[in-house]
Short mmCIF file of C-alpha atoms and ligand atoms in Angstrom, two decimals:
data_model
loop_
_atom_site.label_atom_id
_atom_site.label_comp_id
_atom_site.label_asym_id
_atom_site.label_seq_id
_atom_site.Cartn_x
_atom_site.Cartn_y
_atom_site.Cartn_z
CA MET A 1 -118.08 -134.56 121.75
CA SER A 2 -115.54 -137.25 121.04
CA ARG A 3 -112.11 -136.52 119.73
CA ARG A 4 -111.34 -138.73 116.81
CA GLU A 5 -107.79 -139.89 116.45
CA PHE A 6 -105.41 -140.15 113.55
CA THR A 7 -105.11 -143.52 111.89
CA LYS A 8 -101.89 -145.48 112.24
CA PRO A 9 -100.85 -144.86 108.61
CA THR A 10 -101.35 -141.11 109.13
CA LYS A 11 -99.18 -141.17 112.26
CA ARG A 12 -96.54 -143.20 110.45
CA GLU A 13 -96.51 -140.71 107.58
CA ALA A 14 -96.32 -137.72 109.93
CA LEU A 15 -93.43 -139.28 111.82
CA HIS A 16 -91.66 -140.03 108.54
CA ARG A 17 -92.22 -136.44 107.36
CA SER A 18 -90.84 -135.09 110.65
CA LYS A 19 -87.58 -137.00 110.15
CA GLY A 20 -87.64 -137.72 113.87
CA LYS A 21 -87.73 -134.08 114.94
CA CYS A 22 -90.60 -132.25 116.62
CA GLU A 23 -92.73 -130.54 113.96
CA ALA A 24 -94.14 -127.86 116.29
CA VAL A 25 -93.68 -124.39 114.81
CA GLY A 26 -94.37 -120.94 116.19
CA THR A 27 -96.24 -119.29 118.99
CA TRP A 28 -99.02 -121.88 119.27
CA TYR A 29 -96.42 -124.16 120.81
CA GLY A 30 -94.72 -121.50 122.92
CA LEU A 31 -91.93 -120.92 120.39
CA PRO A 32 -90.85 -117.69 118.71
CA ALA A 33 -92.94 -117.00 115.59
CA GLY A 34 -91.86 -119.16 112.66
CA GLN A 35 -89.35 -121.15 114.71
CA ARG A 36 -89.51 -124.93 114.72
CA CYS A 37 -88.98 -126.88 117.94
CA GLY A 38 -86.94 -129.65 116.30
CA ARG A 39 -86.52 -131.67 119.51
CA ASP A 40 -85.59 -135.31 118.98
CA LEU A 41 -88.76 -137.41 119.00
CA ALA A 42 -86.87 -140.50 120.12
CA TYR A 43 -87.80 -139.58 123.70
CA GLY A 44 -91.50 -139.48 122.96
CA VAL A 45 -93.79 -138.42 120.18
CA GLU A 46 -97.38 -137.28 120.23
CA PHE A 47 -99.65 -136.43 117.34
CA ASP A 48 -101.30 -133.06 117.43
CA HIS A 49 -104.28 -131.79 115.50
CA ILE A 50 -102.87 -128.60 114.03
CA ASP A 51 -106.38 -127.30 113.50
CA LEU A 52 -108.32 -128.30 116.60
CA ASP A 53 -110.14 -131.59 116.10
CA ALA A 54 -113.34 -130.44 117.77
CA ASN A 55 -113.73 -127.73 115.18
CA SER A 56 -112.37 -129.24 112.02
CA LYS A 57 -112.94 -133.01 112.33
CA ASP A 58 -109.89 -133.19 110.13
CA ASN A 59 -107.76 -136.27 110.72
CA SER A 60 -105.80 -136.01 107.48
CA LEU A 61 -102.02 -135.98 107.34
CA ALA A 62 -102.11 -132.26 106.54
CA ASN A 63 -103.70 -131.62 109.94
CA CYS A 64 -101.37 -133.96 111.82
CA ALA A 65 -98.13 -132.80 113.43
CA ALA A 66 -95.64 -135.14 115.07
CA VAL A 67 -94.59 -133.16 118.12
CA CYS A 68 -92.68 -133.73 121.33
CA PRO A 69 -94.74 -134.10 124.54
CA ALA A 70 -93.64 -130.69 125.84
CA CYS A 71 -94.94 -128.88 122.77
CA HIS A 72 -98.13 -130.89 122.69
CA ARG A 73 -98.82 -130.12 126.34
CA PHE A 74 -98.20 -126.43 125.82
CA LYS A 75 -100.60 -126.18 122.91
CA THR A 76 -103.24 -128.34 124.56
CA THR A 77 -103.31 -126.35 127.78
CA ARG A 78 -102.87 -122.88 126.31
CA HIS A 79 -105.00 -123.12 123.21
CA ASP A 80 -106.97 -126.24 122.52
CA ILE A 81 -108.88 -126.46 125.77
CA PRO A 82 -109.90 -122.78 125.98
CA LEU A 83 -110.71 -122.87 122.26
CA ALA A 84 -112.86 -125.98 122.62
CA ALA A 85 -114.74 -124.39 125.53
CA LYS A 86 -115.27 -121.24 123.51
CA THR A 87 -116.56 -123.27 120.57
CA VAL A 88 -119.10 -124.97 122.81
CA ARG A 89 -120.17 -121.62 124.28
CA GLN A 90 -120.64 -120.17 120.81
CA GLN A 91 -122.59 -123.21 119.64
CA ASP A 92 -124.81 -122.94 122.72
CA LYS A 93 -125.38 -119.28 122.02
CA ASN A 94 -126.27 -120.02 118.42
CA HIS A 95 -128.77 -122.62 119.59
CA GLY A 96 -130.26 -120.32 122.21
CA ILE A 97 -128.94 -122.42 125.09
CA ARG A 98 -128.13 -120.26 128.09
CA THR A 99 -126.93 -121.09 131.56
CA ARG A 100 -128.39 -119.43 134.58
CA LYS A 101 -125.88 -119.48 137.37
CA GLY A 102 -127.65 -119.13 140.67
CA PRO A 103 -130.38 -116.59 141.46
CA ALA A 104 -130.64 -113.45 139.41
CA ILE A 105 -128.72 -110.51 140.81
CA PRO A 106 -131.18 -107.98 142.29
CA GLY A 107 -131.67 -105.14 139.89
CA SER A 108 -130.11 -107.00 136.96
CA ARG A 109 -132.05 -107.52 133.75
CA ALA A 110 -132.60 -111.18 134.60
CA SER A 111 -134.35 -110.31 137.89
CA GLY A 112 -137.29 -108.66 136.14
CA TRP A 113 -136.90 -105.64 138.40
CA LYS A 114 -135.34 -102.32 137.69
CA ARG A 115 -133.96 -99.89 140.26
CA LYS A 116 -134.73 -96.33 139.32
CA MET A 117 -132.33 -93.47 140.01
CA ASN A 118 -134.31 -92.53 143.14
CA GLY A 119 -133.90 -96.09 144.52
CA GLU A 120 -137.44 -97.16 143.76
CA MET A 121 -137.81 -100.74 142.43
CA VAL A 122 -140.18 -101.20 139.54
CA ARG A 123 -141.17 -104.11 137.30
CA ARG A 124 -139.53 -104.06 133.94
ZN1 LIG B 1 -91.38 -129.78 120.46
#
């Protein structure tokens, strides 16, 4: 799955809208709820998909936030990556794709055997 990027005009617009201050707001960026970071973007600016790109495919200005690298890193590591992995897992599940990690655990459903209360092993 490839992450599509914002176009240059979209980035320009987002930066203009930000007035040079980090647009990150709230807990997704490690800030108190409703609070804006506001750090000066002169030291570095990154463009964040507010709604995760892998889910939304939305590269519009409305989904673009001009944020400082610290905020971007926080959101990427704390939210976007786990969320993307979860999305893939859910898509796999919906498509009936399952991973078998190593041999089945004896007595588990996947083993095809069932241990009865008296210790006897029987075929399921
Ligand atoms: Zn910030």
